[in-house]
Short mmCIF file of C-alpha atoms and ligand atoms in Angstrom, two decimals:
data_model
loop_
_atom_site.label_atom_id
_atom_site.label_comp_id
_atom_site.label_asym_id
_atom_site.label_seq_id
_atom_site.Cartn_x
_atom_site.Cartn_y
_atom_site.Cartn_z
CA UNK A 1 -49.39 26.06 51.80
CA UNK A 2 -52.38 23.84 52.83
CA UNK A 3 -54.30 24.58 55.52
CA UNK A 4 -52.92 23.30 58.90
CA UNK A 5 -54.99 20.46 60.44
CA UNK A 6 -56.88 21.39 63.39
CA UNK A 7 -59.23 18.75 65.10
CA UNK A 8 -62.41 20.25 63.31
CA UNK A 9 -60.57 19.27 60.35
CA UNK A 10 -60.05 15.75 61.62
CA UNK A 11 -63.78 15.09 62.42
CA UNK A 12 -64.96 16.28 58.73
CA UNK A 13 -62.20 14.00 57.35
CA UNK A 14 -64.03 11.14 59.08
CA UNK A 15 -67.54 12.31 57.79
CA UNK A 16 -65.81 12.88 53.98
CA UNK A 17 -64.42 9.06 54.41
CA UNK A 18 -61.20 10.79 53.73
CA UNK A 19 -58.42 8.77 55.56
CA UNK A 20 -55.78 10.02 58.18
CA UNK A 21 -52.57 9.84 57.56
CA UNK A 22 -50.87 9.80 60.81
CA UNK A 23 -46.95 8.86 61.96
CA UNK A 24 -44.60 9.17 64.80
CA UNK A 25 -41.95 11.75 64.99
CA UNK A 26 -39.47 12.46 67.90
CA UNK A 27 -36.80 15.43 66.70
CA UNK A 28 -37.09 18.11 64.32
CA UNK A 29 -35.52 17.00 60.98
CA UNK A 30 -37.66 14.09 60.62
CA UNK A 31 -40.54 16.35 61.36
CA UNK A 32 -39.92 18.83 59.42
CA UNK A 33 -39.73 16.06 56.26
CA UNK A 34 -43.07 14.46 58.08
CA UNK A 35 -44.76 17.69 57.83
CA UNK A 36 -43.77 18.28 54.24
CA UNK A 37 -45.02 14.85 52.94
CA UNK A 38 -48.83 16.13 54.15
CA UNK A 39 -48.71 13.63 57.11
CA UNK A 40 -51.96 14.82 58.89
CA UNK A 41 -50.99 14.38 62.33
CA UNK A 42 -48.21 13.80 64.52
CA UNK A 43 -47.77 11.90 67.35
CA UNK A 44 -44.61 12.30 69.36
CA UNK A 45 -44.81 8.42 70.82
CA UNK A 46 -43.49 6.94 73.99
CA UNK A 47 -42.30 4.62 71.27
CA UNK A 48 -39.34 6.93 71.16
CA UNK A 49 -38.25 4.88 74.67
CA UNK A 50 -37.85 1.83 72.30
CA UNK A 51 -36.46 3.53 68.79
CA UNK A 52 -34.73 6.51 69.75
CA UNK A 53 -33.62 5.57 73.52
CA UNK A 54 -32.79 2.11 72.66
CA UNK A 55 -35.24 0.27 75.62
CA UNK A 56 -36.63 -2.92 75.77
CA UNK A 57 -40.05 -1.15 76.45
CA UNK A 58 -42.04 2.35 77.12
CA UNK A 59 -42.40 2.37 80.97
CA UNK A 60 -39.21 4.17 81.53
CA UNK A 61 -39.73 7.32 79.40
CA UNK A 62 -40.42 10.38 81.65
CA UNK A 63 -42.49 13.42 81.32
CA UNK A 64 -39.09 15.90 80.81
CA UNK A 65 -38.12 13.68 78.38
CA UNK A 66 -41.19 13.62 76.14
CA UNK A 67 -41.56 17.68 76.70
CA UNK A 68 -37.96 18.00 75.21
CA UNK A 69 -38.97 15.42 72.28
CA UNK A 70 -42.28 17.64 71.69
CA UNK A 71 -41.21 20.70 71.56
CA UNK A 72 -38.32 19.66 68.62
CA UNK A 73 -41.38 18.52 66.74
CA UNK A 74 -43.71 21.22 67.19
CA UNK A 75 -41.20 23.75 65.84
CA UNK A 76 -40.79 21.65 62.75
CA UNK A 77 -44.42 21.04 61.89
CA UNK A 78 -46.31 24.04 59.98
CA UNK A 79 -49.38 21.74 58.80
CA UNK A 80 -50.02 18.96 60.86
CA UNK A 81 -51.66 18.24 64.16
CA UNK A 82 -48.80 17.51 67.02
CA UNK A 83 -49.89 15.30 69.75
CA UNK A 84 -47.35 14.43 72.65
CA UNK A 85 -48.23 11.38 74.17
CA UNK A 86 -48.44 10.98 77.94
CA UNK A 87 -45.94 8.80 79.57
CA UNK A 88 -46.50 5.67 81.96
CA UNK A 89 -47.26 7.37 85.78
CA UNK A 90 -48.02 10.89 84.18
CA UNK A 91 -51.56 10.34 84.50
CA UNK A 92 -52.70 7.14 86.43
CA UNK A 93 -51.83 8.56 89.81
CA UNK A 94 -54.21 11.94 90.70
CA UNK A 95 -56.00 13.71 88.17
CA UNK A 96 -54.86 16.65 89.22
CA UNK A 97 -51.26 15.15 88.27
CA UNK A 98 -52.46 14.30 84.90
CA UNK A 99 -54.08 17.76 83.69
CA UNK A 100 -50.81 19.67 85.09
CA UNK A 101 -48.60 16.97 83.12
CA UNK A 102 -51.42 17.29 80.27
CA UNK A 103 -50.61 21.26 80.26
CA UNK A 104 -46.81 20.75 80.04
CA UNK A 105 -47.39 19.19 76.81
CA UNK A 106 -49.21 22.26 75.42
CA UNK A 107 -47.45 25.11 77.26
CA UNK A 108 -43.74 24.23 77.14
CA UNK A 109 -44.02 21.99 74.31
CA UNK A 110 -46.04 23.55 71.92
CA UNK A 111 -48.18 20.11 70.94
CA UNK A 112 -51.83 20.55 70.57
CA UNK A 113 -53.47 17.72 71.98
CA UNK A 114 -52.55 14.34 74.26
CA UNK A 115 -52.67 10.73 74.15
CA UNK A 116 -52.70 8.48 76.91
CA UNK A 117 -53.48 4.63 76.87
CA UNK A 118 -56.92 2.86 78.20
CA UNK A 119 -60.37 2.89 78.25
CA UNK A 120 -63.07 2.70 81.08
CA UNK A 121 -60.51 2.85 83.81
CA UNK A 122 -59.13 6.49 82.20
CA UNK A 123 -61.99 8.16 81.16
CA UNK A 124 -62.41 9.94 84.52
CA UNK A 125 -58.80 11.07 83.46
CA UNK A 126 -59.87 11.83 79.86
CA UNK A 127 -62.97 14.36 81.19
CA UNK A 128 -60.68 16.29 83.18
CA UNK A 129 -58.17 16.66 80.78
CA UNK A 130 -60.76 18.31 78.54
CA UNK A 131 -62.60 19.93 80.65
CA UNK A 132 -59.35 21.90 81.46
CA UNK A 133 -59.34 22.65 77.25
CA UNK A 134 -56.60 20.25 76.54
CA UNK A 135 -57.71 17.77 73.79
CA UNK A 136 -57.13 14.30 74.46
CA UNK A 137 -56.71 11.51 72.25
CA UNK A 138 -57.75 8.14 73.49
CA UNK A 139 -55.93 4.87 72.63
CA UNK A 140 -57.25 1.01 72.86
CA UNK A 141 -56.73 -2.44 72.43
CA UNK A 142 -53.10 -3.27 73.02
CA UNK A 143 -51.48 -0.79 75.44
CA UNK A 144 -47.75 -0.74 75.50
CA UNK A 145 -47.78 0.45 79.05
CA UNK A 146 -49.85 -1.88 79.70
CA UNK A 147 -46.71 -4.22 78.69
CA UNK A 148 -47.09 -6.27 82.11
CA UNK A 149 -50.41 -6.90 82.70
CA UNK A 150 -51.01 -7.82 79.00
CA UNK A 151 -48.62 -10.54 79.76
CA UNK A 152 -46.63 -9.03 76.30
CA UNK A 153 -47.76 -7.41 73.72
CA UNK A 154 -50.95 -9.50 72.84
CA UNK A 155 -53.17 -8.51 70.36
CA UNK A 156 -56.53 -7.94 72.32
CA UNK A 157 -59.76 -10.18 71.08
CA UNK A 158 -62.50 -8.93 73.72
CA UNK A 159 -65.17 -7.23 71.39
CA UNK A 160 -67.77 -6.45 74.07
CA UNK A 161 -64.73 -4.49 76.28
CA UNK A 162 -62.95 -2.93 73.54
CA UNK A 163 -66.53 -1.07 71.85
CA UNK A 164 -67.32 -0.34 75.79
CA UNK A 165 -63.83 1.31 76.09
CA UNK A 166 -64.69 3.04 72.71
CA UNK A 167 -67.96 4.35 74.32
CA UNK A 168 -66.50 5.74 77.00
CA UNK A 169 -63.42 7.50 75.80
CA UNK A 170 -65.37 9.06 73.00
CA UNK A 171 -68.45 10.05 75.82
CA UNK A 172 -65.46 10.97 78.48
CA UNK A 173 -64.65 14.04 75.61
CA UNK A 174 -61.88 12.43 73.45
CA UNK A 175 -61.71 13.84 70.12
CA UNK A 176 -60.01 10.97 68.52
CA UNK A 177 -58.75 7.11 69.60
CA UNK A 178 -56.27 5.14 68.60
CA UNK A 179 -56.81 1.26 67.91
CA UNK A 180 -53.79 -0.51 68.24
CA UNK A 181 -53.33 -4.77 68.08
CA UNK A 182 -56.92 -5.78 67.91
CA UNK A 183 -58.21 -7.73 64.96
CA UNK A 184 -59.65 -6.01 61.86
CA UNK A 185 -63.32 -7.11 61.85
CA UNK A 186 -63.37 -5.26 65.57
CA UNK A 187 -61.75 -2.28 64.46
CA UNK A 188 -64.58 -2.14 61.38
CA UNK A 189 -67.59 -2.10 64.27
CA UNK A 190 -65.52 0.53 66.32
CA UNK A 191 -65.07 3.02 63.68
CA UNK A 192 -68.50 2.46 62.09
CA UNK A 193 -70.18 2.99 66.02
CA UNK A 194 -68.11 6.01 66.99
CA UNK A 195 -68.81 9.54 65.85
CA UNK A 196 -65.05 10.19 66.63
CA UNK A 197 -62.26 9.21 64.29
CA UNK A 198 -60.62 5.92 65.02
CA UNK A 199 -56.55 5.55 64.11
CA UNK A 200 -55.30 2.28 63.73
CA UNK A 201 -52.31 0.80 63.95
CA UNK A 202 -52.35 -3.27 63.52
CA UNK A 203 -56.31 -2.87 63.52
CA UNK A 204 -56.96 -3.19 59.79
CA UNK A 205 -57.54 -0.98 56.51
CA UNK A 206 -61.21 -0.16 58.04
CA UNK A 207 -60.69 2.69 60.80
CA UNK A 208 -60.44 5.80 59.54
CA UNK A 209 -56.43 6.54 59.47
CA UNK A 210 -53.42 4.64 59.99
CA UNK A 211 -50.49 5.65 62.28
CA UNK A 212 -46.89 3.62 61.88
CA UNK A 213 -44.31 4.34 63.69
CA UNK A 214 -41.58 6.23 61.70
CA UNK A 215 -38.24 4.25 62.65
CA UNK A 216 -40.37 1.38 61.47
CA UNK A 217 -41.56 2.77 58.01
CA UNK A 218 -38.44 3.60 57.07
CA UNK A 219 -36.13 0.56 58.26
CA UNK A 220 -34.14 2.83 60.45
CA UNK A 221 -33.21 0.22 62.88
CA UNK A 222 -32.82 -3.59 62.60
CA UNK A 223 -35.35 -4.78 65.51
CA UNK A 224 -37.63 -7.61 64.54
CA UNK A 225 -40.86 -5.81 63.23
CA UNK A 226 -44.45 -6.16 64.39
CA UNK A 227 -46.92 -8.41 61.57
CA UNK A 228 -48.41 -4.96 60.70
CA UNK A 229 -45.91 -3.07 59.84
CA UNK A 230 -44.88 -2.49 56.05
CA UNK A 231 -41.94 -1.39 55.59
CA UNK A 232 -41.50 1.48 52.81
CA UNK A 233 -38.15 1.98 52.98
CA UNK A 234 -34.88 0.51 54.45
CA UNK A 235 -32.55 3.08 54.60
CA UNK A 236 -30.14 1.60 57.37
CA UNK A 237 -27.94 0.08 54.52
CA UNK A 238 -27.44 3.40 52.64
CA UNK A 239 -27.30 5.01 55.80
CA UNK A 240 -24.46 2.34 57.13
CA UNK A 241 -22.64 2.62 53.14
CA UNK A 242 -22.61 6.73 53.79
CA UNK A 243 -20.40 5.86 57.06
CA UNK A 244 -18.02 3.08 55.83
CA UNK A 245 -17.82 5.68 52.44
CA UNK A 246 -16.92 8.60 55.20
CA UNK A 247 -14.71 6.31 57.60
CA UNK A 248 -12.58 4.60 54.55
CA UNK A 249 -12.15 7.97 53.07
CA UNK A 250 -10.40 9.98 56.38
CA UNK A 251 -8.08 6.99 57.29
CA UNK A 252 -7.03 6.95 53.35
CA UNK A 253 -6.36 10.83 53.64
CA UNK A 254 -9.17 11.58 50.68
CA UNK A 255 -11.27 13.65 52.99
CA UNK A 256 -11.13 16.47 53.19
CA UNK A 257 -10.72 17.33 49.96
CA UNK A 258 -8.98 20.75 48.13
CA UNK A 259 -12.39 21.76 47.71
CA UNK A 260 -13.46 21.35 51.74
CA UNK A 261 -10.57 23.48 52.47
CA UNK A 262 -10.35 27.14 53.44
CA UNK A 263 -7.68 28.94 51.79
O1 KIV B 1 -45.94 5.52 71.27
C1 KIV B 1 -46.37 5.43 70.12
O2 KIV B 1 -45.65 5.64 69.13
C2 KIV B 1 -47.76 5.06 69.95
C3 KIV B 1 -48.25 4.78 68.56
C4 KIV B 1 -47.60 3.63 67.97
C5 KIV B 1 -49.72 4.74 68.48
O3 KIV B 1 -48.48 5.00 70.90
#
């Protein structure tokens, strides 16, 4: 078994110029096949408010539902890092709010760090979260829960704000920060500035690991993708040809078979 990833071992990734492979995983069969394939860390998304839930966005997605999400993929992983990520109100409103939702994640969930979304503006949130021994990863540039005020989701172009909002998650404690929608060249300075690893997803091949989200990767649904996102797989058409197979075979009387019976 290889060692399980621990943030320590995150940090001398970054210094080894070994890349992080990171994904998204909501329930425990997928994680459990995550964890297998030597994904380094997991991040149970909000995302799951969009691919699992079926919403138009993230802002809905509620603490209790992110604990139950968490704590299907903690069980499953043996190796790799689980962050839950916080949702939308569990952390903007009183920072005593956010470190007692922060603690949910790692007491009834079993995760071992957080996310939450911003920079400046959250790294009064991101101190106390630490400095209550809950790791906290950071996350920039295009903010899903930011949805609104971005206008959509925008890719963000401000280079001066987004290496300020680097500066101060990383000196607010954060032991990691996640670059999402900003344009490649950016995402080079970041990660070259910060002593922290940066994770991007639609930042470019220069930060120092990628993070997709898994319903994406693997074609599991049939929403219009993001620019960034490759697709390694589509497996709704098996997936929908396993069904039909299934459906035509119990109205035909073929299933189940002699061999599915108890005698
Ligand atoms: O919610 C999520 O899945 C995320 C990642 C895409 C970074 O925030």
């Amino acid at each position: 078994m290889t060692p399980q990833v621990t943030i320590p071992v995150l940090w001398e990734m970054k210094q080894q110029n070994q890349k992080i492979v990171a994904l998204t995983a909501y329930d425990f069969t997928f994680a459990r096949m995550v964890d297998a394939a030597g994904i380094d860390l997991i991040l149970v998304g909000d995302s799951l408010g969009m691919v699992v839930q079926g919403r138009t966005n993230t802002l809905p997605v509620t603490m209790d539902e992110m604990i139950y999400h968490t704590a299907m993929v903690a069980r499953a992983a043996e190796r790799a890092l689980v962050v839950g990520d916080m949702p939308f109100m569990s952390y903007q409103t009183d920072i005593a709010a956010a470190i007692g939702n922060a603690g949910r994640f790692i007491k009834e969930a079993g995760a071992a760090a957080v996310k939450l979304e911003g920079g400046a503006a959250v790294s009064p949130v991101i101190r106390a979260i630490t400095d209550a021994g809950i790791p906290v990863q950071a996350h920039i540039g295009l903010t899903p829960q930011s949805v609104h005020q971005m206008g959509g989701y925008r890719v963000q172009r401000d280079a001066e704000r987004l290496l300020a909002d680097a500066h101060e998650v990383q000196a607010a404690g954060a032991f990691s920060v996640v670059l999402e929608g900003i344009p490649a060249d950016i995402a080079e300075t970041i990660t070259g500035a910060l002593d922290i690893p940066t994770i991007g997803i639609g930042a470019g091949p220069d930060c120092d690991g990628q993070i997709l989200v898994l319903h994406d990767l693997l074609g599991l649904h049939d929403r219009k993708l993001p620019r960034f996102v490759k697709q390694y797989r589509d497996l709704t058409a098996p997936i929908r040809e396993g069904l039909t197979a299934y459906s035509l075979e119990v109205r035909a009387g073929r299933f189940p078979a002699p061999e599915h019976c108890y005698r």
